Amino acid sequence: MFGAQTRARPSLVLADDHAIVTDGLCRLLEPDYDVVAAVSDGRALLEAVGQLRPDAVIADISMPLLNGIDAIRELRKAHPAIPAICLTMHADRTYLAAALAAGAAGFVVKHAAAEELHQALSAVLRGGSYVSPMVGGCGARRRGRGLPPASRAAGAELTGRQRQVLQLIAEGHTARQIAQLLGVSPKTVEFHKYRIRALLGLNSTAQLARYALQHGLVSE
């Protein structure tokens, strides 16, 4: 159940498909923040933010239906004033680049000290940014606005809608199911699938699923 919107403390929406993670985050953050929703997929994140308009968002990268990076990209379009932090197991500059390109204000590695997440929230709520020093080569630029430039991440040649279709294919959804989720026709889904295969040079659904796994669109 989503909570009320008027509160004295900064409000947060959390998104992670592992309940044990969101439970732990709630215990960590609730002394200082109001956690108004904890959701398990990227589409539920978009819905919760649209309803609750929190002060900030913390999202995992690998989530079902819509991954965290593409969810943040959609949030930046709809709610540009709400900062988002990627909280991820991937201490990798490729994921960092993709997150920054999507508009993330922070990037924190899950096995970092809890204090790091508090530092990241403090920074983004002030209008700044934060990158975990655990990401190679970024330690000197972890606070303020001096983030490293987002290089071209793997898979960046795909459009946002193509990445969404690819993720749903990799998760095992049929063309009809994907069409219902995205509000398009099955023929449109099949066209996107054809274009994705052509752009990536892949010939089978299994290859598409492997590519999505390798590039963080889905988790094992």
PDB file of C-alpha atoms in Angstrom:
ATOM      1  CA  MET A   1       0.000   0.000   0.000  1.00  0.00           C
ATOM      2  CA  PHE A   2       1.391   3.368  -0.995  1.00  0.00           C
ATOM      3  CA  GLY A   3       1.664   5.920   1.790  1.00  0.00           C
ATOM      4  CA  ALA A   4       0.580   9.536   2.065  1.00  0.00           C
ATOM      5  CA  GLN A   5       2.512  12.207   0.205  1.00  0.00           C
ATOM      6  CA  THR A   6       2.872  14.944   2.840  1.00  0.00           C
ATOM      7  CA  ARG A   7       5.768  14.374   5.276  1.00  0.00           C
ATOM      8  CA  ALA A   8       8.512  16.315   7.041  1.00  0.00           C
ATOM      9  CA  ARG A   9      11.366  13.950   6.184  1.00  0.00           C
ATOM     10  CA  PRO A  10      12.631  13.160   2.668  1.00  0.00           C
ATOM     11  CA  SER A  11      10.559  10.404   1.071  1.00  0.00           C
ATOM     12  CA  LEU A  12      11.963   7.491  -0.914  1.00  0.00           C
ATOM     13  CA  VAL A  13      10.730   4.806  -3.283  1.00  0.00           C
ATOM     14  CA  LEU A  14      12.831   1.616  -3.373  1.00  0.00           C
ATOM     15  CA  ALA A  15      12.920  -0.885  -6.227  1.00  0.00           C
ATOM     16  CA  ASP A  16      14.577  -4.300  -6.040  1.00  0.00           C
ATOM     17  CA  ASP A  17      13.261  -7.723  -6.958  1.00  0.00           C
ATOM     18  CA  HIS A  18      14.792  -9.346  -3.858  1.00  0.00           C
ATOM     19  CA  ALA A  19      12.568  -8.855  -0.806  1.00  0.00           C
ATOM     20  CA  ILE A  20      15.481  -9.428   1.551  1.00  0.00           C
ATOM     21  CA  VAL A  21      17.273  -6.455  -0.013  1.00  0.00           C
ATOM     22  CA  THR A  22      14.324  -4.076   0.238  1.00  0.00           C
ATOM     23  CA  ASP A  23      13.652  -5.205   3.817  1.00  0.00           C
ATOM     24  CA  GLY A  24      17.255  -4.478   4.714  1.00  0.00           C
ATOM     25  CA  LEU A  25      17.172  -1.108   2.974  1.00  0.00           C
ATOM     26  CA  CYS A  26      14.013  -0.139   4.840  1.00  0.00           C
ATOM     27  CA  ARG A  27      15.639  -0.924   8.186  1.00  0.00           C
ATOM     28  CA  LEU A  28      18.744   1.009   7.176  1.00  0.00           C
ATOM     29  CA  LEU A  29      16.969   4.106   5.881  1.00  0.00           C
ATOM     30  CA  GLU A  30      13.795   4.488   7.936  1.00  0.00           C
ATOM     31  CA  PRO A  31      15.513   6.237  10.886  1.00  0.00           C
ATOM     32  CA  ASP A  32      16.205   9.201   8.569  1.00  0.00           C
ATOM     33  CA  TYR A  33      13.815   8.849   5.620  1.00  0.00           C
ATOM     34  CA  ASP A  34      10.206   7.909   4.895  1.00  0.00           C
ATOM     35  CA  VAL A  35      10.180   4.832   2.653  1.00  0.00           C
ATOM     36  CA  VAL A  36       6.792   5.319   1.006  1.00  0.00           C
ATOM     37  CA  ALA A  37       6.942   2.294  -1.328  1.00  0.00           C
ATOM     38  CA  ALA A  38       9.123  -0.742  -1.993  1.00  0.00           C
ATOM     39  CA  VAL A  39       8.463  -2.420  -5.348  1.00  0.00           C
ATOM     40  CA  SER A  40       9.944  -5.379  -7.187  1.00  0.00           C
ATOM     41  CA  ASP A  41      10.013  -4.384 -10.867  1.00  0.00           C
ATOM     42  CA  GLY A  42      10.660  -1.384 -13.051  1.00  0.00           C
ATOM     43  CA  ARG A  43       7.069  -0.894 -14.155  1.00  0.00           C
ATOM     44  CA  ALA A  44       5.835  -0.862 -10.570  1.00  0.00           C
ATOM     45  CA  LEU A  45       8.538   1.715  -9.873  1.00  0.00           C
ATOM     46  CA  LEU A  46       7.171   4.028 -12.570  1.00  0.00           C
ATOM     47  CA  GLU A  47       3.664   3.641 -11.155  1.00  0.00           C
ATOM     48  CA  ALA A  48       4.755   4.296  -7.565  1.00  0.00           C
ATOM     49  CA  VAL A  49       6.740   7.401  -8.468  1.00  0.00           C
ATOM     50  CA  GLY A  50       3.861   8.746 -10.553  1.00  0.00           C
ATOM     51  CA  GLN A  51       1.478   8.361  -7.610  1.00  0.00           C
ATOM     52  CA  LEU A  52       3.738   9.354  -4.734  1.00  0.00           C
ATOM     53  CA  ARG A  53       6.235  11.865  -6.186  1.00  0.00           C
ATOM     54  CA  PRO A  54       8.994  10.953  -3.703  1.00  0.00           C
ATOM     55  CA  ASP A  55      12.042  13.093  -3.049  1.00  0.00           C
ATOM     56  CA  ALA A  56      14.360  10.394  -4.417  1.00  0.00           C
ATOM     57  CA  VAL A  57      14.429   6.886  -5.881  1.00  0.00           C
ATOM     58  CA  ILE A  58      16.792   3.982  -5.196  1.00  0.00           C
ATOM     59  CA  ALA A  59      16.653   1.264  -7.858  1.00  0.00           C
ATOM     60  CA  ASP A  60      18.443  -1.962  -8.632  1.00  0.00           C
ATOM     61  CA  ILE A  61      19.594  -2.421 -12.232  1.00  0.00           C
ATOM     62  CA  SER A  62      18.461  -6.016 -12.832  1.00  0.00           C
ATOM     63  CA  MET A  63      14.683  -6.132 -12.323  1.00  0.00           C
ATOM     64  CA  PRO A  64      11.860  -7.929 -14.180  1.00  0.00           C
ATOM     65  CA  LEU A  65       9.541  -6.303 -16.746  1.00  0.00           C
ATOM     66  CA  LEU A  66      11.685  -3.158 -16.954  1.00  0.00           C
ATOM     67  CA  ASN A  67      15.292  -2.956 -15.791  1.00  0.00           C
ATOM     68  CA  GLY A  68      16.444  -0.171 -13.492  1.00  0.00           C
ATOM     69  CA  ILE A  69      18.407   1.763 -16.099  1.00  0.00           C
ATOM     70  CA  ASP A  70      15.506   1.981 -18.533  1.00  0.00           C
ATOM     71  CA  ALA A  71      13.129   2.728 -15.660  1.00  0.00           C
ATOM     72  CA  ILE A  72      15.348   5.640 -14.619  1.00  0.00           C
ATOM     73  CA  ARG A  73      15.406   6.851 -18.219  1.00  0.00           C
ATOM     74  CA  GLU A  74      11.596   6.909 -18.225  1.00  0.00           C
ATOM     75  CA  LEU A  75      11.502   8.613 -14.811  1.00  0.00           C
ATOM     76  CA  ARG A  76      13.824  11.367 -15.984  1.00  0.00           C
ATOM     77  CA  LYS A  77      11.440  12.129 -18.833  1.00  0.00           C
ATOM     78  CA  ALA A  78       8.320  12.187 -16.652  1.00  0.00           C
ATOM     79  CA  HIS A  79       9.780  13.522 -13.379  1.00  0.00           C
ATOM     80  CA  PRO A  80      13.095  15.275 -14.083  1.00  0.00           C
ATOM     81  CA  ALA A  81      13.245  16.847 -10.609  1.00  0.00           C
ATOM     82  CA  ILE A  82      13.294  13.458  -8.801  1.00  0.00           C
ATOM     83  CA  PRO A  83      16.868  12.120  -8.508  1.00  0.00           C
ATOM     84  CA  ALA A  84      17.547   8.404  -8.817  1.00  0.00           C
ATOM     85  CA  ILE A  85      20.332   6.270  -7.404  1.00  0.00           C
ATOM     86  CA  CYS A  86      21.328   2.934  -8.938  1.00  0.00           C
ATOM     87  CA  LEU A  87      22.098   0.421  -6.186  1.00  0.00           C
ATOM     88  CA  THR A  88      23.716  -2.529  -7.906  1.00  0.00           C
ATOM     89  CA  MET A  89      26.003  -5.510  -7.528  1.00  0.00           C
ATOM     90  CA  HIS A  90      27.870  -4.443 -10.696  1.00  0.00           C
ATOM     91  CA  ALA A  91      31.035  -2.487  -9.783  1.00  0.00           C
ATOM     92  CA  ASP A  92      31.669  -1.943 -13.465  1.00  0.00           C
ATOM     93  CA  ARG A  93      32.230   1.207 -15.515  1.00  0.00           C
ATOM     94  CA  THR A  94      30.049  -0.134 -18.334  1.00  0.00           C
ATOM     95  CA  TYR A  95      27.032  -0.223 -16.034  1.00  0.00           C
ATOM     96  CA  LEU A  96      28.032   3.133 -14.578  1.00  0.00           C
ATOM     97  CA  ALA A  97      28.161   4.649 -18.061  1.00  0.00           C
ATOM     98  CA  ALA A  98      24.731   3.265 -18.911  1.00  0.00           C
ATOM     99  CA  ALA A  99      23.266   4.541 -15.635  1.00  0.00           C
ATOM    100  CA  LEU A 100      24.668   8.031 -16.112  1.00  0.00           C
ATOM    101  CA  ALA A 101      23.474   8.127 -19.719  1.00  0.00           C
ATOM    102  CA  ALA A 102      19.977   7.251 -18.453  1.00  0.00           C
ATOM    103  CA  GLY A 103      20.091  10.156 -16.015  1.00  0.00           C
ATOM    104  CA  ALA A 104      20.987   8.506 -12.700  1.00  0.00           C
ATOM    105  CA  ALA A 105      22.323  10.962 -10.123  1.00  0.00           C
ATOM    106  CA  GLY A 106      24.028   8.277  -8.048  1.00  0.00           C
ATOM    107  CA  PHE A 107      25.642   4.873  -8.438  1.00  0.00           C
ATOM    108  CA  VAL A 108      26.291   2.765  -5.326  1.00  0.00           C
ATOM    109  CA  VAL A 109      27.609  -0.791  -5.209  1.00  0.00           C
ATOM    110  CA  LYS A 110      25.550  -3.128  -3.003  1.00  0.00           C
ATOM    111  CA  HIS A 111      28.481  -4.524  -1.039  1.00  0.00           C
ATOM    112  CA  ALA A 112      29.727  -1.050  -0.109  1.00  0.00           C
ATOM    113  CA  ALA A 113      29.428   0.194   3.464  1.00  0.00           C
ATOM    114  CA  ALA A 114      25.939   1.328   4.489  1.00  0.00           C
ATOM    115  CA  GLU A 115      27.290   4.823   5.086  1.00  0.00           C
ATOM    116  CA  GLU A 116      27.891   5.170   1.352  1.00  0.00           C
ATOM    117  CA  LEU A 117      24.190   5.013   0.586  1.00  0.00           C
ATOM    118  CA  HIS A 118      23.531   7.739   3.146  1.00  0.00           C
ATOM    119  CA  GLN A 119      26.273   9.852   1.545  1.00  0.00           C
ATOM    120  CA  ALA A 120      24.773   9.273  -1.903  1.00  0.00           C
ATOM    121  CA  LEU A 121      21.284  10.257  -0.745  1.00  0.00           C
ATOM    122  CA  SER A 122      22.605  13.376   0.951  1.00  0.00           C
ATOM    123  CA  ALA A 123      24.417  14.374  -2.245  1.00  0.00           C
ATOM    124  CA  VAL A 124      21.563  13.806  -4.700  1.00  0.00           C
ATOM    125  CA  LEU A 125      18.963  15.447  -2.440  1.00  0.00           C
ATOM    126  CA  ARG A 126      21.139  18.577  -2.495  1.00  0.00           C
ATOM    127  CA  GLY A 127      21.176  18.483  -6.282  1.00  0.00           C
ATOM    128  CA  GLY A 128      24.586  16.846  -6.585  1.00  0.00           C
ATOM    129  CA  SER A 129      25.703  13.357  -7.516  1.00  0.00           C
ATOM    130  CA  TYR A 130      27.632  10.404  -6.138  1.00  0.00           C
ATOM    131  CA  VAL A 131      29.557   7.483  -7.618  1.00  0.00           C
ATOM    132  CA  SER A 132      30.842   4.684  -5.422  1.00  0.00           C
ATOM    133  CA  PRO A 133      34.639   4.673  -5.168  1.00  0.00           C
ATOM    134  CA  MET A 134      34.409   0.889  -5.597  1.00  0.00           C
ATOM    135  CA  VAL A 135      33.799   1.479  -9.319  1.00  0.00           C
ATOM    136  CA  GLY A 136      37.251   1.364 -10.903  1.00  0.00           C
ATOM    137  CA  GLY A 137      38.890   4.735 -11.409  1.00  0.00           C
ATOM    138  CA  CYS A 138      36.013   6.781 -10.020  1.00  0.00           C
ATOM    139  CA  GLY A 139      37.081   7.283  -6.420  1.00  0.00           C
ATOM    140  CA  ALA A 140      38.459  10.789  -6.922  1.00  0.00           C
ATOM    141  CA  ARG A 141      35.189  11.920  -8.504  1.00  0.00           C
ATOM    142  CA  ARG A 142      32.657  10.311  -6.221  1.00  0.00           C
ATOM    143  CA  ARG A 143      31.154  13.518  -4.813  1.00  0.00           C
ATOM    144  CA  GLY A 144      29.756  16.671  -6.362  1.00  0.00           C
ATOM    145  CA  ARG A 145      29.070  17.121 -10.061  1.00  0.00           C
ATOM    146  CA  GLY A 146      32.392  15.867 -11.439  1.00  0.00           C
ATOM    147  CA  LEU A 147      31.113  12.548 -12.708  1.00  0.00           C
ATOM    148  CA  PRO A 148      33.051  10.690 -15.386  1.00  0.00           C
ATOM    149  CA  PRO A 149      31.628  11.060 -18.904  1.00  0.00           C
ATOM    150  CA  ALA A 150      29.254   8.283 -19.959  1.00  0.00           C
ATOM    151  CA  SER A 151      30.961   6.257 -22.653  1.00  0.00           C
ATOM    152  CA  ARG A 152      28.936   4.318 -25.181  1.00  0.00           C
ATOM    153  CA  ALA A 153      27.661   1.301 -23.265  1.00  0.00           C
ATOM    154  CA  ALA A 154      27.158  -2.080 -24.878  1.00  0.00           C
ATOM    155  CA  GLY A 155      23.706  -2.297 -26.428  1.00  0.00           C
ATOM    156  CA  ALA A 156      23.352   1.493 -26.600  1.00  0.00           C
ATOM    157  CA  GLU A 157      22.570   1.263 -30.328  1.00  0.00           C
ATOM    158  CA  LEU A 158      19.113  -0.031 -29.396  1.00  0.00           C
ATOM    159  CA  THR A 159      16.290   2.413 -28.722  1.00  0.00           C
ATOM    160  CA  GLY A 160      14.589   2.485 -25.335  1.00  0.00           C
ATOM    161  CA  ARG A 161      11.578   0.595 -26.677  1.00  0.00           C
ATOM    162  CA  GLN A 162      13.834  -2.003 -28.312  1.00  0.00           C
ATOM    163  CA  ARG A 163      15.626  -2.583 -24.998  1.00  0.00           C
ATOM    164  CA  GLN A 164      12.257  -3.045 -23.291  1.00  0.00           C
ATOM    165  CA  VAL A 165      11.178  -5.585 -25.908  1.00  0.00           C
ATOM    166  CA  LEU A 166      14.524  -7.389 -25.670  1.00  0.00           C
ATOM    167  CA  GLN A 167      14.261  -7.652 -21.888  1.00  0.00           C
ATOM    168  CA  LEU A 168      10.727  -9.048 -22.078  1.00  0.00           C
ATOM    169  CA  ILE A 169      11.740 -11.563 -24.758  1.00  0.00           C
ATOM    170  CA  ALA A 170      14.639 -12.695 -22.573  1.00  0.00           C
ATOM    171  CA  GLU A 171      12.263 -13.120 -19.624  1.00  0.00           C
ATOM    172  CA  GLY A 172      10.195 -15.537 -21.701  1.00  0.00           C
ATOM    173  CA  HIS A 173       7.163 -13.416 -22.556  1.00  0.00           C
ATOM    174  CA  THR A 174       5.333 -14.105 -25.820  1.00  0.00           C
ATOM    175  CA  ALA A 175       4.779 -11.438 -28.468  1.00  0.00           C
ATOM    176  CA  ARG A 176       1.131 -11.163 -27.382  1.00  0.00           C
ATOM    177  CA  GLN A 177       2.096 -10.749 -23.717  1.00  0.00           C
ATOM    178  CA  ILE A 178       4.701  -8.121 -24.604  1.00  0.00           C
ATOM    179  CA  ALA A 179       2.147  -6.281 -26.715  1.00  0.00           C
ATOM    180  CA  GLN A 180      -0.259  -6.156 -23.761  1.00  0.00           C
ATOM    181  CA  LEU A 181       2.451  -4.930 -21.376  1.00  0.00           C
ATOM    182  CA  LEU A 182       3.612  -2.188 -23.745  1.00  0.00           C
ATOM    183  CA  GLY A 183       0.219  -1.227 -25.161  1.00  0.00           C
ATOM    184  CA  VAL A 184       1.128  -2.011 -28.767  1.00  0.00           C
ATOM    185  CA  SER A 185       0.116  -4.639 -31.323  1.00  0.00           C
ATOM    186  CA  PRO A 186       1.804  -8.064 -31.609  1.00  0.00           C
ATOM    187  CA  LYS A 187       2.883  -7.066 -35.122  1.00  0.00           C
ATOM    188  CA  THR A 188       4.735  -4.080 -33.675  1.00  0.00           C
ATOM    189  CA  VAL A 189       6.475  -6.379 -31.201  1.00  0.00           C
ATOM    190  CA  GLU A 190       7.505  -8.724 -33.997  1.00  0.00           C
ATOM    191  CA  PHE A 191       8.877  -5.753 -35.959  1.00  0.00           C
ATOM    192  CA  HIS A 192      10.928  -4.654 -32.943  1.00  0.00           C
ATOM    193  CA  LYS A 193      12.194  -8.209 -32.533  1.00  0.00           C
ATOM    194  CA  TYR A 194      13.229  -8.299 -36.202  1.00  0.00           C
ATOM    195  CA  ARG A 195      15.030  -4.945 -35.893  1.00  0.00           C
ATOM    196  CA  ILE A 196      16.806  -6.029 -32.682  1.00  0.00           C
ATOM    197  CA  ARG A 197      18.082  -9.190 -34.352  1.00  0.00           C
ATOM    198  CA  ALA A 198      19.295  -7.204 -37.342  1.00  0.00           C
ATOM    199  CA  LEU A 199      21.034  -4.548 -35.244  1.00  0.00           C
ATOM    200  CA  LEU A 200      22.766  -7.050 -32.966  1.00  0.00           C
ATOM    201  CA  GLY A 201      23.466  -9.677 -35.618  1.00  0.00           C
ATOM    202  CA  LEU A 202      21.679 -12.375 -33.618  1.00  0.00           C
ATOM    203  CA  ASN A 203      19.543 -15.115 -35.149  1.00  0.00           C
ATOM    204  CA  SER A 204      17.611 -16.802 -32.354  1.00  0.00           C
ATOM    205  CA  THR A 205      15.624 -16.085 -29.211  1.00  0.00           C
ATOM    206  CA  ALA A 206      18.272 -17.966 -27.219  1.00  0.00           C
ATOM    207  CA  GLN A 207      20.959 -15.612 -28.532  1.00  0.00           C
ATOM    208  CA  LEU A 208      18.815 -12.602 -27.666  1.00  0.00           C
ATOM    209  CA  ALA A 209      18.319 -13.926 -24.141  1.00  0.00           C
ATOM    210  CA  ARG A 210      22.067 -14.514 -23.754  1.00  0.00           C
ATOM    211  CA  TYR A 211      22.810 -10.982 -24.949  1.00  0.00           C
ATOM    212  CA  ALA A 212      20.276  -9.523 -22.507  1.00  0.00           C
ATOM    213  CA  LEU A 213      21.867 -11.470 -19.647  1.00  0.00           C
ATOM    214  CA  GLN A 214      25.392 -10.414 -20.587  1.00  0.00           C
ATOM    215  CA  HIS A 215      24.379  -6.745 -20.723  1.00  0.00           C
ATOM    216  CA  GLY A 216      22.450  -6.587 -17.479  1.00  0.00           C
ATOM    217  CA  LEU A 217      18.917  -6.367 -18.913  1.00  0.00           C
ATOM    218  CA  VAL A 218      17.978  -9.534 -17.034  1.00  0.00           C
ATOM    219  CA  SER A 219      19.495 -11.469 -14.152  1.00  0.00           C
ATOM    220  CA  GLU A 220      20.161 -15.178 -13.886  1.00  0.00           C
TER     221      GLU A 220
END
